C-alpha atoms as one frame of an Amber mdcrd trajectory, in Angstrom:
protein
  74.065 -25.998   4.041  72.776 -22.569   5.072  72.853 -19.714   2.557  73.519
 -22.312  -0.135  69.807 -23.086   0.039  69.166 -19.584  -1.252  71.070 -20.422
  -4.430  67.980 -22.324  -5.581  65.798 -19.269  -4.880  68.151 -16.856  -6.648
  68.562 -19.103  -9.679  64.801 -19.701  -9.899  64.124 -15.962  -9.623  66.015
 -15.468 -12.871  63.103 -17.132 -14.692  60.585 -14.590 -16.009  57.615 -16.594
 -14.685  59.048 -17.042 -11.198  57.411 -15.593  -8.070  59.070 -12.647  -6.364
  62.401 -13.240  -4.668  60.954 -12.925  -1.161  58.505 -15.747  -1.888  61.308
 -17.911  -3.230  63.496 -17.256  -0.177  60.605 -18.455   1.970  60.323 -21.523
  -0.270  64.035 -22.302  -0.018  63.961 -22.537   3.785  60.333 -23.548   4.251
  61.108 -26.991   5.648  63.625 -25.492   8.094  61.047 -22.926   9.173  58.718
 -25.856   9.772  61.434 -27.882  11.502  62.413 -25.253  14.060  58.785 -24.438
  14.685  58.082 -28.144  15.261  61.133 -28.393  17.551  59.693 -25.641  19.734
  56.398 -27.557  19.815  58.160 -30.860  20.580  56.948 -32.535  17.373  60.454
 -32.942  15.958  63.705 -33.348  17.869  67.288 -32.177  17.831  70.191 -32.108
  20.237  73.779 -30.861  20.290  76.377 -33.590  19.857  79.854 -32.041  19.521
  81.845 -33.779  16.828  78.878 -35.446  15.107  80.211 -33.693  12.010  83.270
 -31.496  11.666  81.346 -28.348  10.756  78.023 -28.739  12.547  77.187 -30.173
  16.000  73.432 -30.460  15.357  72.151 -33.992  15.872  68.887 -33.950  13.915
  67.645 -37.321  15.051  63.882 -36.967  14.582  62.459 -34.848  11.761  60.028
 -37.003   9.761  57.579 -34.216   8.916  60.067 -31.805   7.379  63.257 -33.554
   6.315  61.948 -36.752   4.826  61.581 -36.720   1.059  57.879 -37.451   1.417
  57.439 -34.677   3.979  59.363 -32.160   1.881  57.245 -33.123  -1.130  54.058
 -32.360   0.805  55.423 -28.956   1.841  56.378 -28.330  -1.804  52.947 -29.258
  -3.152  51.094 -27.148  -0.585  53.335 -24.098  -1.007  53.375 -24.431  -4.785
  49.589 -24.701  -4.801  49.238 -21.537  -2.727  51.550 -19.640  -5.083  49.691
 -21.018  -8.116  46.358 -19.809  -6.756  47.697 -16.465  -5.535  49.479 -15.611
  -8.780  47.088 -17.501 -11.074  50.162 -18.990 -12.722  50.916 -22.696 -12.921
  54.505 -21.905 -13.877  55.046 -19.802 -10.769  53.556 -22.532  -8.600  55.784
 -25.211 -10.108  58.892 -23.074  -9.692  58.035 -22.379  -6.051  57.407 -26.085
  -5.394  60.737 -27.023  -7.004  62.589 -24.562  -4.763  60.933 -26.041  -1.667
  61.926 -29.559  -2.707  65.486 -28.458  -3.491  66.047 -28.089   0.250  65.933
 -31.859   0.797  68.252 -32.546  -2.130  70.837 -29.999  -0.983  70.670 -31.229
   2.616  71.450 -34.764   1.477  74.780 -33.443   0.177  75.959 -31.988   3.495
  74.125 -33.810   6.299  75.337 -36.967   7.900  72.954 -39.922   7.604  69.839
 -38.308   9.084  67.723 -37.710   5.964  64.969 -40.209   5.200  62.572 -41.029
   2.403  59.466 -41.247   4.590  60.536 -40.656   8.199  62.098 -44.041   8.983
  65.334 -45.831   8.008  67.209 -46.122   5.752  68.825 -42.769   6.390  70.832
 -40.819   3.858  73.480 -38.091   3.846  76.745 -37.712   1.945  78.302 -35.879
   4.901  80.069 -32.937   3.250  79.919 -31.238   6.646  82.815 -33.563   7.462
  84.834 -32.097   4.587  85.033 -28.299   4.949  87.499 -27.995   2.065  84.758
 -29.310  -0.219  81.620 -27.964   1.430  82.687 -24.360   1.931  83.707 -23.552
  -1.666  80.723 -25.529  -2.968  78.241 -23.539  -0.881  79.920 -20.213  -1.590
  80.251 -20.973  -5.303  76.625 -22.019  -5.682  75.387 -18.882  -3.966  77.656
 -16.503  -5.873  76.782 -18.079  -9.217  73.042 -17.969  -8.505  73.250 -14.350
  -7.289  75.065 -13.385 -10.483  72.431 -15.196 -12.552  69.640 -13.306 -10.776
  71.345  -9.925 -11.169  72.013 -10.645 -14.845  68.343 -11.488 -15.460  67.041
  -8.369 -13.692  67.691  -4.638 -13.626  67.388  -2.107 -10.809  64.416   0.223
 -10.534  66.233   3.473  -9.881  69.025   3.763  -7.375  69.035   1.137  -4.650
  71.546  -0.435  -2.298  69.419  -3.574  -2.002  71.744  -5.802  -4.053  75.002
  -4.987  -2.216  73.124  -5.021   1.086  71.858  -8.524   0.323  75.374  -9.653
  -0.580  76.771  -8.350   2.704  73.870  -9.887   4.630  74.392 -13.345   3.112
  78.137 -13.189   3.704  77.556 -12.240   7.342  75.023 -15.049   7.851  77.315
 -17.662   6.364  80.380 -16.382   8.204  78.522 -16.650  11.506  77.379 -20.161
  10.638  80.890 -21.269   9.729  83.021 -19.403  12.249  80.673 -18.285  15.037
  80.512 -19.941  18.464  78.873 -23.360  18.619  76.330 -24.178  21.299  77.350
 -26.800  23.842  73.771 -27.956  24.469  70.354 -27.466  22.950  68.346 -24.492
  24.131  65.069 -23.199  22.640  66.851 -19.936  21.861  68.697 -21.797  19.090
  65.445 -22.519  17.293  64.182 -18.993  17.873  67.427 -17.486  16.546  67.200
 -19.637  13.433  63.618 -18.541  12.792  64.626 -14.884  13.228  67.515 -15.321
  10.780  65.253 -16.924   8.175  62.695 -14.170   8.661  65.365 -11.513   8.185
  66.564 -13.225   4.999  63.020 -13.263   3.620  62.693  -9.568   4.432  65.954
  -8.757   2.669  64.877 -10.785  -0.354  61.505  -9.009  -0.432  63.369  -5.669
  -0.485  65.719  -6.795  -3.259  62.873  -8.249  -5.313  60.939  -4.987  -5.030
  64.014  -3.000  -6.080  64.586  -4.902  -9.331  62.588  -5.791 -12.424  62.987
  -8.787 -14.702  64.530  -8.018 -18.060  61.736  -9.947 -19.785  58.103  -8.988
 -19.476  56.227 -11.095 -16.935
């Protein structure tokens, strides 16, 4: 799951009490931002194992701080608390926390058995990455539906190309993830590239969120 994680952010942003879209995009991939940062620091581990799943060669064999349910819950509480304090809105904080936690739930759908409850076995994962005919339309459908929901709940502030630009950006990201070249071995540049991609997505979401206004008063 890649841009499918942003479906939670887009759907949540349709709520009138939600934080701005850029904040929710950060929430949606917060545990992956933490994971790749921790990989660069050596605190969590990954390697490339071709064929580990049909769609993704990443062997995510040690990620207790980010991709355990307990770890994701801590990230959710901390991020939600920051949003609550910054916006002085409990509702905004709860929405942000829910989007952070959605990452673990969505990953369980697609990952092989590498997701844990608290960093140690048992490990969970329904493995939809082994079934492209199911995973690809599911991820695309979730994202399209959530994008439509967000656009329906908001209106543009003047003329802006932010919405179509975001659509093209997400399509390009997902196309590269699905059809782009796969690394044969782990290299730190993989983690850096992922962090850059997430940062770019947050920037695009910030732009789109600034270019639109919720139909209901905040």
